[in-house]
mmCIF file with all atom_site columns, C-alpha atoms in Angstrom:
data_model
loop_
_atom_site.group_PDB
_atom_site.id
_atom_site.type_symbol
_atom_site.label_atom_id
_atom_site.label_alt_id
_atom_site.label_comp_id
_atom_site.label_asym_id
_atom_site.label_entity_id
_atom_site.label_seq_id
_atom_site.pdbx_PDB_ins_code
_atom_site.Cartn_x
_atom_site.Cartn_y
_atom_site.Cartn_z
_atom_site.occupancy
_atom_site.B_iso_or_equiv
_atom_site.pdbx_formal_charge
_atom_site.auth_seq_id
_atom_site.auth_comp_id
_atom_site.auth_asym_id
_atom_site.auth_atom_id
_atom_site.pdbx_PDB_model_num
ATOM 1   C CA . MET S 1 1   ? 113.648 74.363  86.931  1.00 67.00 ? 1   MET S CA 1
ATOM 2   C CA . SER S 1 2   ? 111.732 76.351  89.554  1.00 91.00 ? 2   SER S CA 1
ATOM 3   C CA . TYR S 1 3   ? 112.570 79.460  91.550  1.00 98.00 ? 3   TYR S CA 1
ATOM 4   C CA . LEU S 1 4   ? 112.228 80.046  95.283  1.00 98.00 ? 4   LEU S CA 1
ATOM 5   C CA . LEU S 1 5   ? 110.249 83.034  96.603  1.00 98.00 ? 5   LEU S CA 1
ATOM 6   C CA . PHE S 1 6   ? 111.842 84.372  99.791  1.00 97.00 ? 6   PHE S CA 1
ATOM 7   C CA . GLY S 1 7   ? 109.547 87.019  101.243 1.00 96.00 ? 7   GLY S CA 1
ATOM 8   C CA . GLY S 1 8   ? 110.024 89.047  104.395 1.00 91.00 ? 8   GLY S CA 1
ATOM 9   C CA . ALA S 1 9   ? 110.937 92.361  105.925 1.00 89.00 ? 9   ALA S CA 1
ATOM 10  C CA . PHE S 1 10  ? 114.717 92.088  105.332 1.00 92.00 ? 10  PHE S CA 1
ATOM 11  C CA . ASN S 1 11  ? 114.962 94.853  107.888 1.00 87.00 ? 11  ASN S CA 1
ATOM 12  C CA . PRO S 1 12  ? 117.888 94.802  107.279 1.00 85.00 ? 12  PRO S CA 1
ATOM 13  C CA . PRO S 1 13  ? 119.069 91.794  105.235 1.00 88.00 ? 13  PRO S CA 1
ATOM 14  C CA . THR S 1 14  ? 121.731 89.750  107.033 1.00 86.00 ? 14  THR S CA 1
ATOM 15  C CA . LYS S 1 15  ? 124.457 87.311  106.067 1.00 86.00 ? 15  LYS S CA 1
ATOM 16  C CA . ALA S 1 16  ? 122.078 84.549  107.139 1.00 85.00 ? 16  ALA S CA 1
ATOM 17  C CA . HIS S 1 17  ? 119.474 85.705  104.595 1.00 89.00 ? 17  HIS S CA 1
ATOM 18  C CA . ILE S 1 18  ? 122.070 85.585  101.831 1.00 92.00 ? 18  ILE S CA 1
ATOM 19  C CA . GLU S 1 19  ? 123.846 82.356  102.662 1.00 90.00 ? 19  GLU S CA 1
ATOM 20  C CA . LEU S 1 20  ? 120.741 80.417  103.684 1.00 91.00 ? 20  LEU S CA 1
ATOM 21  C CA . ALA S 1 21  ? 119.006 81.489  100.467 1.00 94.00 ? 21  ALA S CA 1
ATOM 22  C CA . GLU S 1 22  ? 121.974 80.251  98.430  1.00 95.00 ? 22  GLU S CA 1
ATOM 23  C CA . TYR S 1 23  ? 122.110 77.052  100.497 1.00 92.00 ? 23  TYR S CA 1
ATOM 24  C CA . ALA S 1 24  ? 118.409 76.352  99.936  1.00 94.00 ? 24  ALA S CA 1
ATOM 25  C CA . CYS S 1 25  ? 118.822 77.094  96.238  1.00 96.00 ? 25  CYS S CA 1
ATOM 26  C CA . GLU S 1 26  ? 121.607 74.535  95.973  1.00 95.00 ? 26  GLU S CA 1
ATOM 27  C CA . LYS S 1 27  ? 119.849 71.850  98.031  1.00 95.00 ? 27  LYS S CA 1
ATOM 28  C CA . THR S 1 28  ? 116.543 72.114  96.157  1.00 96.00 ? 28  THR S CA 1
ATOM 29  C CA . GLY S 1 29  ? 118.013 72.508  92.678  1.00 96.00 ? 29  GLY S CA 1
ATOM 30  C CA . ALA S 1 30  ? 116.226 75.820  92.162  1.00 97.00 ? 30  ALA S CA 1
ATOM 31  C CA . LYS S 1 31  ? 117.425 78.201  89.485  1.00 97.00 ? 31  LYS S CA 1
ATOM 32  C CA . LYS S 1 32  ? 117.402 81.303  91.682  1.00 98.00 ? 32  LYS S CA 1
ATOM 33  C CA . VAL S 1 33  ? 115.962 82.762  94.874  1.00 98.00 ? 33  VAL S CA 1
ATOM 34  C CA . ILE S 1 34  ? 113.755 85.830  94.504  1.00 98.00 ? 34  ILE S CA 1
ATOM 35  C CA . PHE S 1 35  ? 113.868 88.193  97.481  1.00 98.00 ? 35  PHE S CA 1
ATOM 36  C CA . MET S 1 36  ? 110.509 89.925  97.968  1.00 97.00 ? 36  MET S CA 1
ATOM 37  C CA . PRO S 1 37  ? 110.696 92.695  100.593 1.00 96.00 ? 37  PRO S CA 1
ATOM 38  C CA . SER S 1 38  ? 107.413 93.628  102.266 1.00 93.00 ? 38  SER S CA 1
ATOM 39  C CA . LYS S 1 39  ? 106.138 97.162  102.658 1.00 93.00 ? 39  LYS S CA 1
ATOM 40  C CA . MET S 1 40  ? 107.422 99.425  105.441 1.00 90.00 ? 40  MET S CA 1
ATOM 41  C CA . SER S 1 41  ? 103.842 100.202 106.532 1.00 86.00 ? 41  SER S CA 1
ATOM 42  C CA . TYR S 1 42  ? 103.170 96.476  106.994 1.00 83.00 ? 42  TYR S CA 1
ATOM 43  C CA . ILE S 1 43  ? 106.392 95.985  108.985 1.00 84.00 ? 43  ILE S CA 1
ATOM 44  C CA . GLU S 1 44  ? 105.666 98.867  111.355 1.00 81.00 ? 44  GLU S CA 1
ATOM 45  C CA . HIS S 1 45  ? 101.909 98.509  111.786 1.00 83.00 ? 45  HIS S CA 1
ATOM 46  C CA . ASP S 1 46  ? 101.001 94.852  111.231 1.00 76.00 ? 46  ASP S CA 1
ATOM 47  C CA . GLN S 1 47  ? 104.228 93.284  112.486 1.00 74.00 ? 47  GLN S CA 1
ATOM 48  C CA . ALA S 1 48  ? 104.812 96.051  115.065 1.00 73.00 ? 48  ALA S CA 1
ATOM 49  C CA . LYS S 1 49  ? 108.585 96.177  114.568 1.00 75.00 ? 49  LYS S CA 1
ATOM 50  C CA . ASN S 1 50  ? 110.447 98.805  116.592 1.00 69.00 ? 50  ASN S CA 1
ATOM 51  C CA . PHE S 1 51  ? 111.509 100.532 113.380 1.00 75.00 ? 51  PHE S CA 1
ATOM 52  C CA . ALA S 1 52  ? 111.812 99.820  109.699 1.00 81.00 ? 52  ALA S CA 1
ATOM 53  C CA . PHE S 1 53  ? 114.228 100.999 107.065 1.00 85.00 ? 53  PHE S CA 1
ATOM 54  C CA . LEU S 1 54  ? 112.498 102.755 104.193 1.00 90.00 ? 54  LEU S CA 1
ATOM 55  C CA . ASP S 1 55  ? 111.213 100.664 101.283 1.00 92.00 ? 55  ASP S CA 1
ATOM 56  C CA . THR S 1 56  ? 113.753 102.311 98.991  1.00 94.00 ? 56  THR S CA 1
ATOM 57  C CA . GLU S 1 57  ? 116.579 101.620 101.454 1.00 93.00 ? 57  GLU S CA 1
ATOM 58  C CA . ARG S 1 58  ? 115.791 97.915  101.887 1.00 92.00 ? 58  ARG S CA 1
ATOM 59  C CA . LEU S 1 59  ? 115.304 97.496  98.155  1.00 96.00 ? 59  LEU S CA 1
ATOM 60  C CA . ALA S 1 60  ? 118.671 99.156  97.497  1.00 95.00 ? 60  ALA S CA 1
ATOM 61  C CA . MET S 1 61  ? 120.353 96.890  100.068 1.00 93.00 ? 61  MET S CA 1
ATOM 62  C CA . LEU S 1 62  ? 118.951 93.775  98.396  1.00 95.00 ? 62  LEU S CA 1
ATOM 63  C CA . GLU S 1 63  ? 119.795 95.016  94.905  1.00 97.00 ? 63  GLU S CA 1
ATOM 64  C CA . SER S 1 64  ? 123.382 95.599  96.026  1.00 95.00 ? 64  SER S CA 1
ATOM 65  C CA . ILE S 1 65  ? 123.551 92.073  97.462  1.00 95.00 ? 65  ILE S CA 1
ATOM 66  C CA . CYS S 1 66  ? 122.024 90.426  94.396  1.00 96.00 ? 66  CYS S CA 1
ATOM 67  C CA . ALA S 1 67  ? 124.435 92.257  92.102  1.00 96.00 ? 67  ALA S CA 1
ATOM 68  C CA . THR S 1 68  ? 127.281 90.136  93.481  1.00 96.00 ? 68  THR S CA 1
ATOM 69  C CA . HIS S 1 69  ? 125.359 86.885  94.059  1.00 97.00 ? 69  HIS S CA 1
ATOM 70  C CA . PRO S 1 70  ? 124.295 85.261  90.751  1.00 96.00 ? 70  PRO S CA 1
ATOM 71  C CA . LYS S 1 71  ? 121.791 82.900  92.385  1.00 97.00 ? 71  LYS S CA 1
ATOM 72  C CA . LEU S 1 72  ? 119.867 85.756  94.016  1.00 97.00 ? 72  LEU S CA 1
ATOM 73  C CA . MET S 1 73  ? 117.491 88.339  92.582  1.00 98.00 ? 73  MET S CA 1
ATOM 74  C CA . VAL S 1 74  ? 115.020 90.840  94.015  1.00 98.00 ? 74  VAL S CA 1
ATOM 75  C CA . SER S 1 75  ? 111.534 92.008  93.055  1.00 98.00 ? 75  SER S CA 1
ATOM 76  C CA . ASP S 1 76  ? 109.822 95.243  94.105  1.00 97.00 ? 76  ASP S CA 1
ATOM 77  C CA . TYR S 1 77  ? 106.340 93.917  93.294  1.00 98.00 ? 77  TYR S CA 1
ATOM 78  C CA . GLU S 1 78  ? 105.013 94.095  96.865  1.00 97.00 ? 78  GLU S CA 1
ATOM 79  C CA . LEU S 1 79  ? 106.648 97.457  97.549  1.00 96.00 ? 79  LEU S CA 1
ATOM 80  C CA . LYS S 1 80  ? 104.804 99.021  94.608  1.00 96.00 ? 80  LYS S CA 1
ATOM 81  C CA . LYS S 1 81  ? 101.370 97.799  95.690  1.00 95.00 ? 81  LYS S CA 1
ATOM 82  C CA . GLU S 1 82  ? 99.064  100.176 97.562  1.00 93.00 ? 82  GLU S CA 1
ATOM 83  C CA . SER S 1 83  ? 98.576  97.632  100.358 1.00 93.00 ? 83  SER S CA 1
ATOM 84  C CA . GLN S 1 84  ? 100.580 94.566  101.364 1.00 93.00 ? 84  GLN S CA 1
ATOM 85  C CA . PRO S 1 85  ? 99.657  91.652  99.044  1.00 94.00 ? 85  PRO S CA 1
ATOM 86  C CA . ARG S 1 86  ? 99.021  88.163  100.314 1.00 95.00 ? 86  ARG S CA 1
ATOM 87  C CA . THR S 1 87  ? 101.765 85.641  99.589  1.00 96.00 ? 87  THR S CA 1
ATOM 88  C CA . TYR S 1 88  ? 99.458  83.644  97.315  1.00 97.00 ? 88  TYR S CA 1
ATOM 89  C CA . GLN S 1 89  ? 98.807  86.774  95.242  1.00 97.00 ? 89  GLN S CA 1
ATOM 90  C CA . THR S 1 90  ? 102.548 87.356  94.919  1.00 98.00 ? 90  THR S CA 1
ATOM 91  C CA . LEU S 1 91  ? 103.180 83.770  93.834  1.00 98.00 ? 91  LEU S CA 1
ATOM 92  C CA . CYS S 1 92  ? 100.454 84.056  91.193  1.00 98.00 ? 92  CYS S CA 1
ATOM 93  C CA . TYR S 1 93  ? 101.949 87.307  89.910  1.00 98.00 ? 93  TYR S CA 1
ATOM 94  C CA . LEU S 1 94  ? 105.416 85.780  89.608  1.00 98.00 ? 94  LEU S CA 1
ATOM 95  C CA . LYS S 1 95  ? 103.988 82.779  87.786  1.00 97.00 ? 95  LYS S CA 1
ATOM 96  C CA . GLU S 1 96  ? 102.357 85.143  85.279  1.00 97.00 ? 96  GLU S CA 1
ATOM 97  C CA . GLN S 1 97  ? 105.793 86.736  84.780  1.00 97.00 ? 97  GLN S CA 1
ATOM 98  C CA . GLY S 1 98  ? 107.337 83.358  83.971  1.00 96.00 ? 98  GLY S CA 1
ATOM 99  C CA . TYR S 1 99  ? 108.756 82.511  87.415  1.00 97.00 ? 99  TYR S CA 1
ATOM 100 C CA . ALA S 1 100 ? 107.355 79.228  88.705  1.00 95.00 ? 100 ALA S CA 1
ATOM 101 C CA . CYS S 1 101 ? 108.187 79.541  92.398  1.00 97.00 ? 101 CYS S CA 1
ATOM 102 C CA . ARG S 1 102 ? 108.018 77.516  95.542  1.00 98.00 ? 102 ARG S CA 1
ATOM 103 C CA . LEU S 1 103 ? 107.653 79.446  98.792  1.00 98.00 ? 103 LEU S CA 1
ATOM 104 C CA . LEU S 1 104 ? 110.795 79.574  100.947 1.00 97.00 ? 104 LEU S CA 1
ATOM 105 C CA . PHE S 1 105 ? 110.758 80.413  104.653 1.00 95.00 ? 105 PHE S CA 1
ATOM 106 C CA . GLY S 1 106 ? 112.393 79.583  107.991 1.00 91.00 ? 106 GLY S CA 1
ATOM 107 C CA . SER S 1 107 ? 110.972 77.011  110.384 1.00 91.00 ? 107 SER S CA 1
ATOM 108 C CA . ASP S 1 108 ? 109.828 79.746  112.775 1.00 88.00 ? 108 ASP S CA 1
ATOM 109 C CA . LYS S 1 109 ? 107.026 80.375  110.244 1.00 91.00 ? 109 LYS S CA 1
ATOM 110 C CA . LEU S 1 110 ? 105.895 76.748  110.115 1.00 93.00 ? 110 LEU S CA 1
ATOM 111 C CA . PRO S 1 111 ? 103.503 76.923  113.126 1.00 91.00 ? 111 PRO S CA 1
ATOM 112 C CA . GLU S 1 112 ? 102.043 80.177  111.743 1.00 92.00 ? 112 GLU S CA 1
ATOM 113 C CA . LEU S 1 113 ? 100.657 78.453  108.642 1.00 94.00 ? 113 LEU S CA 1
ATOM 114 C CA . LYS S 1 114 ? 97.718  77.154  110.657 1.00 90.00 ? 114 LYS S CA 1
ATOM 115 C CA . THR S 1 115 ? 96.643  80.452  112.216 1.00 89.00 ? 115 THR S CA 1
ATOM 116 C CA . GLY S 1 116 ? 98.350  83.443  110.612 1.00 85.00 ? 116 GLY S CA 1
ATOM 117 C CA . TRP S 1 117 ? 98.311  82.799  106.862 1.00 91.00 ? 117 TRP S CA 1
ATOM 118 C CA . LYS S 1 118 ? 95.685  82.925  104.135 1.00 93.00 ? 118 LYS S CA 1
ATOM 119 C CA . HIS S 1 119 ? 95.407  80.514  101.166 1.00 96.00 ? 119 HIS S CA 1
ATOM 120 C CA . VAL S 1 120 ? 97.863  78.041  102.717 1.00 97.00 ? 120 VAL S CA 1
ATOM 121 C CA . GLU S 1 121 ? 96.460  74.991  100.938 1.00 96.00 ? 121 GLU S CA 1
ATOM 122 C CA . GLU S 1 122 ? 96.527  76.788  97.587  1.00 97.00 ? 122 GLU S CA 1
ATOM 123 C CA . ILE S 1 123 ? 100.141 77.829  98.189  1.00 98.00 ? 123 ILE S CA 1
ATOM 124 C CA . ALA S 1 124 ? 101.161 74.300  99.169  1.00 97.00 ? 124 ALA S CA 1
ATOM 125 C CA . LYS S 1 125 ? 99.312  72.419  96.422  1.00 97.00 ? 125 LYS S CA 1
ATOM 126 C CA . GLU S 1 126 ? 99.755  74.860  93.519  1.00 97.00 ? 126 GLU S CA 1
ATOM 127 C CA . PHE S 1 127 ? 103.310 76.017  94.243  1.00 98.00 ? 127 PHE S CA 1
ATOM 128 C CA . GLY S 1 128 ? 104.961 74.009  97.028  1.00 98.00 ? 128 GLY S CA 1
ATOM 129 C CA . ILE S 1 129 ? 106.854 75.011  100.160 1.00 98.00 ? 129 ILE S CA 1
ATOM 130 C CA . VAL S 1 130 ? 110.511 74.800  101.163 1.00 97.00 ? 130 VAL S CA 1
ATOM 131 C CA . CYS S 1 131 ? 111.112 75.138  104.905 1.00 96.00 ? 131 CYS S CA 1
ATOM 132 C CA . MET S 1 132 ? 114.602 75.916  106.243 1.00 92.00 ? 132 MET S CA 1
ATOM 133 C CA . ALA S 1 133 ? 115.095 74.256  109.639 1.00 90.00 ? 133 ALA S CA 1
ATOM 134 C CA . ARG S 1 134 ? 116.459 76.815  112.112 1.00 82.00 ? 134 ARG S CA 1
ATOM 135 C CA . TYR S 1 135 ? 116.732 77.358  115.871 1.00 78.00 ? 135 TYR S CA 1
ATOM 136 C CA . ASN S 1 136 ? 117.270 73.607  116.362 1.00 82.00 ? 136 ASN S CA 1
ATOM 137 C CA . ASP S 1 137 ? 113.677 73.013  115.240 1.00 88.00 ? 137 ASP S CA 1
ATOM 138 C CA . ASP S 1 138 ? 112.704 69.416  114.495 1.00 93.00 ? 138 ASP S CA 1
ATOM 139 C CA . CYS S 1 139 ? 110.545 70.239  111.481 1.00 94.00 ? 139 CYS S CA 1
ATOM 140 C CA . GLU S 1 140 ? 109.639 66.644  110.714 1.00 95.00 ? 140 GLU S CA 1
ATOM 141 C CA . LYS S 1 141 ? 108.288 66.191  114.245 1.00 95.00 ? 141 LYS S CA 1
ATOM 142 C CA . MET S 1 142 ? 106.491 69.544  114.113 1.00 95.00 ? 142 MET S CA 1
ATOM 143 C CA . ILE S 1 143 ? 104.671 68.365  110.992 1.00 96.00 ? 143 ILE S CA 1
ATOM 144 C CA . VAL S 1 144 ? 103.879 64.853  112.260 1.00 96.00 ? 144 VAL S CA 1
ATOM 145 C CA . ASP S 1 145 ? 102.507 66.194  115.559 1.00 95.00 ? 145 ASP S CA 1
ATOM 146 C CA . ASP S 1 146 ? 100.152 68.672  113.862 1.00 95.00 ? 146 ASP S CA 1
ATOM 147 C CA . SER S 1 147 ? 97.258  67.253  111.865 1.00 95.00 ? 147 SER S CA 1
ATOM 148 C CA . TYR S 1 148 ? 96.935  70.422  109.776 1.00 96.00 ? 148 TYR S CA 1
ATOM 149 C CA . LEU S 1 149 ? 100.601 70.351  108.731 1.00 96.00 ? 149 LEU S CA 1
ATOM 150 C CA . SER S 1 150 ? 100.526 66.571  108.284 1.00 96.00 ? 150 SER S CA 1
ATOM 151 C CA . ASN S 1 151 ? 97.871  66.952  105.608 1.00 96.00 ? 151 ASN S CA 1
ATOM 152 C CA . LEU S 1 152 ? 100.251 69.238  103.719 1.00 96.00 ? 152 LEU S CA 1
ATOM 153 C CA . SER S 1 153 ? 103.440 67.276  104.342 1.00 97.00 ? 153 SER S CA 1
ATOM 154 C CA . GLN S 1 154 ? 103.746 65.959  100.773 1.00 97.00 ? 154 GLN S CA 1
ATOM 155 C CA . TYR S 1 155 ? 104.022 69.553  99.548  1.00 98.00 ? 155 TYR S CA 1
ATOM 156 C CA . ILE S 1 156 ? 106.672 70.637  102.091 1.00 97.00 ? 156 ILE S CA 1
ATOM 157 C CA . GLU S 1 157 ? 110.387 70.037  101.570 1.00 97.00 ? 157 GLU S CA 1
ATOM 158 C CA . ILE S 1 158 ? 112.613 70.439  104.622 1.00 96.00 ? 158 ILE S CA 1
ATOM 159 C CA . VAL S 1 159 ? 116.129 71.825  104.189 1.00 95.00 ? 159 VAL S CA 1
ATOM 160 C CA . HIS S 1 160 ? 118.425 71.305  107.180 1.00 91.00 ? 160 HIS S CA 1
ATOM 161 C CA . THR S 1 161 ? 120.646 74.387  107.353 1.00 84.00 ? 161 THR S CA 1
ATOM 162 C CA . PRO S 1 162 ? 124.127 74.891  108.873 1.00 78.00 ? 162 PRO S CA 1
ATOM 163 C CA . LYS S 1 163 ? 123.937 75.593  112.623 1.00 73.00 ? 163 LYS S CA 1
ATOM 164 C CA . GLU S 1 164 ? 126.080 78.722  112.459 1.00 65.00 ? 164 GLU S CA 1
ATOM 165 C CA . TYR S 1 165 ? 123.171 80.588  110.865 1.00 57.00 ? 165 TYR S CA 1
ATOM 166 C CA . HIS S 1 166 ? 120.389 79.354  113.132 1.00 53.00 ? 166 HIS S CA 1
ATOM 167 C CA . HIS S 1 167 ? 120.344 82.330  115.489 1.00 61.00 ? 167 HIS S CA 1
ATOM 168 C CA . ILE S 1 168 ? 121.282 85.243  113.233 1.00 56.00 ? 168 ILE S CA 1
ATOM 169 C CA . SER S 1 169 ? 118.296 87.546  112.970 1.00 61.00 ? 169 SER S CA 1
ATOM 170 C CA . SER S 1 170 ? 117.393 90.995  111.691 1.00 54.00 ? 170 SER S CA 1
ATOM 171 C CA . THR S 1 171 ? 115.854 91.706  115.116 1.00 59.00 ? 171 THR S CA 1
ATOM 172 C CA . GLU S 1 172 ? 119.249 91.366  116.796 1.00 60.00 ? 172 GLU S CA 1
ATOM 173 C CA . VAL S 1 173 ? 120.894 93.428  114.044 1.00 56.00 ? 173 VAL S CA 1
ATOM 174 C CA . ARG S 1 174 ? 118.376 96.249  114.608 1.00 60.00 ? 174 ARG S CA 1
ATOM 175 C CA . LYS S 1 175 ? 119.000 96.081  118.352 1.00 67.00 ? 175 LYS S CA 1
ATOM 176 C CA . GLN S 1 176 ? 122.769 96.373  117.916 1.00 61.00 ? 176 GLN S CA 1
ATOM 177 C CA . PHE S 1 177 ? 122.294 99.073  115.266 1.00 61.00 ? 177 PHE S CA 1
ATOM 178 C CA . LEU S 1 178 ? 120.354 101.256 117.708 1.00 66.00 ? 178 LEU S CA 1
ATOM 179 C CA . ILE S 1 179 ? 122.916 100.669 120.474 1.00 70.00 ? 179 ILE S CA 1
ATOM 180 C CA . ALA S 1 180 ? 125.767 101.608 118.127 1.00 67.00 ? 180 ALA S CA 1
ATOM 181 C CA . LYS S 1 181 ? 123.881 104.643 116.822 1.00 69.00 ? 181 LYS S CA 1
ATOM 182 C CA . ASP S 1 182 ? 123.316 105.932 120.364 1.00 73.00 ? 182 ASP S CA 1
ATOM 183 C CA . ALA S 1 183 ? 126.947 105.279 121.315 1.00 69.00 ? 183 ALA S CA 1
ATOM 184 C CA . ILE S 1 184 ? 128.263 107.145 118.279 1.00 66.00 ? 184 ILE S CA 1
ATOM 185 C CA . GLN S 1 185 ? 125.999 110.105 119.028 1.00 72.00 ? 185 GLN S CA 1
ATOM 186 C CA . ILE S 1 186 ? 127.235 110.215 122.642 1.00 68.00 ? 186 ILE S CA 1
ATOM 187 C CA . LEU S 1 187 ? 130.821 110.266 121.398 1.00 66.00 ? 187 LEU S CA 1
ATOM 188 C CA . ARG S 1 188 ? 130.061 113.022 118.905 1.00 70.00 ? 188 ARG S CA 1
ATOM 189 C CA . ASP S 1 189 ? 128.349 115.093 121.604 1.00 72.00 ? 189 ASP S CA 1
ATOM 190 C CA . THR S 1 190 ? 131.194 114.519 124.074 1.00 70.00 ? 190 THR S CA 1
ATOM 191 C CA . LEU S 1 191 ? 134.274 115.130 121.941 1.00 64.00 ? 191 LEU S CA 1
ATOM 192 C CA . PRO S 1 192 ? 135.224 118.722 121.122 1.00 67.00 ? 192 PRO S CA 1
ATOM 193 C CA . LYS S 1 193 ? 135.317 119.550 117.441 1.00 64.00 ? 193 LYS S CA 1
ATOM 194 C CA . GLU S 1 194 ? 138.989 120.445 117.732 1.00 61.00 ? 194 GLU S CA 1
ATOM 195 C CA . LEU S 1 195 ? 139.928 116.777 118.229 1.00 60.00 ? 195 LEU S CA 1
ATOM 196 C CA . HIS S 1 196 ? 139.739 115.970 114.548 1.00 57.00 ? 196 HIS S CA 1
ATOM 197 C CA . ALA S 1 197 ? 142.371 113.241 114.772 1.00 61.00 ? 197 ALA S CA 1
ATOM 198 C CA . LEU S 1 198 ? 140.501 111.396 117.508 1.00 61.00 ? 198 LEU S CA 1
ATOM 199 C CA . ASN S 1 199 ? 137.200 111.696 115.635 1.00 61.00 ? 199 ASN S CA 1
ATOM 200 C CA . ASN S 1 200 ? 138.826 110.359 112.506 1.00 64.00 ? 200 ASN S CA 1
ATOM 201 C CA . TYR S 1 201 ? 140.260 107.440 114.462 1.00 63.00 ? 201 TYR S CA 1
ATOM 202 C CA . LEU S 1 202 ? 136.964 106.545 116.131 1.00 60.00 ? 202 LEU S CA 1
ATOM 203 C CA . PHE S 1 203 ? 134.911 106.649 112.978 1.00 60.00 ? 203 PHE S CA 1
ATOM 204 C CA . SER S 1 204 ? 137.462 105.233 110.550 1.00 62.00 ? 204 SER S CA 1
ATOM 205 C CA . GLU S 1 205 ? 136.511 101.849 109.112 1.00 54.00 ? 205 GLU S CA 1
ATOM 206 C CA . ASP S 1 206 ? 140.158 100.808 108.969 1.00 53.00 ? 206 ASP S CA 1
ATOM 207 C CA . ASN S 1 207 ? 140.587 101.331 112.708 1.00 50.00 ? 207 ASN S CA 1
ATOM 208 C CA . HIS S 1 208 ? 137.384 99.416  113.466 1.00 47.00 ? 208 HIS S CA 1
ATOM 209 C CA . GLU S 1 209 ? 138.916 96.359  111.818 1.00 48.00 ? 209 GLU S CA 1
ATOM 210 C CA . LYS S 1 210 ? 142.126 96.445  113.870 1.00 45.00 ? 210 LYS S CA 1
#
């Protein structure tokens, strides 16, 4: 029984990451999904994200998630490397450690295989690919219409995911996080310190849920 390698920024991890990983695991018959967070330097410089949580913070988030989800596990292999490894290198490392993995990603990455990835044919033929259809993508048509992807089609398994997770993204979470952070700071700067009761109400988790 194989594993699924789910690489990415996880900046931060979302409910979609968790539930889609478990869904893909079930649909493909994999033993577990291995989360592989990429390095903060790669996220900020190569991917040009507006900000990135520290490597230690994202690793801790994923470890906390995996602790309560038996089908999920996390590796810090890429975080410990001096520079960001290629996906093929990571797959080879995991295989050496006894984890025969297929590569798992969302359908937004499918067009990037042709232009933005290295060792794609080796990944497809030696390990295999599982693509989670998202954003209403017609993955089968995307593959048929592209000669490069068509040549790899026998190595790609498509998993059609529940629509409620199609548009959940870490990008939107970061956007809302920054908005909330600014709003909280404005409130803290505006309210006098004497209004302890009001501060407690505003920043109490119980009151947020009411």
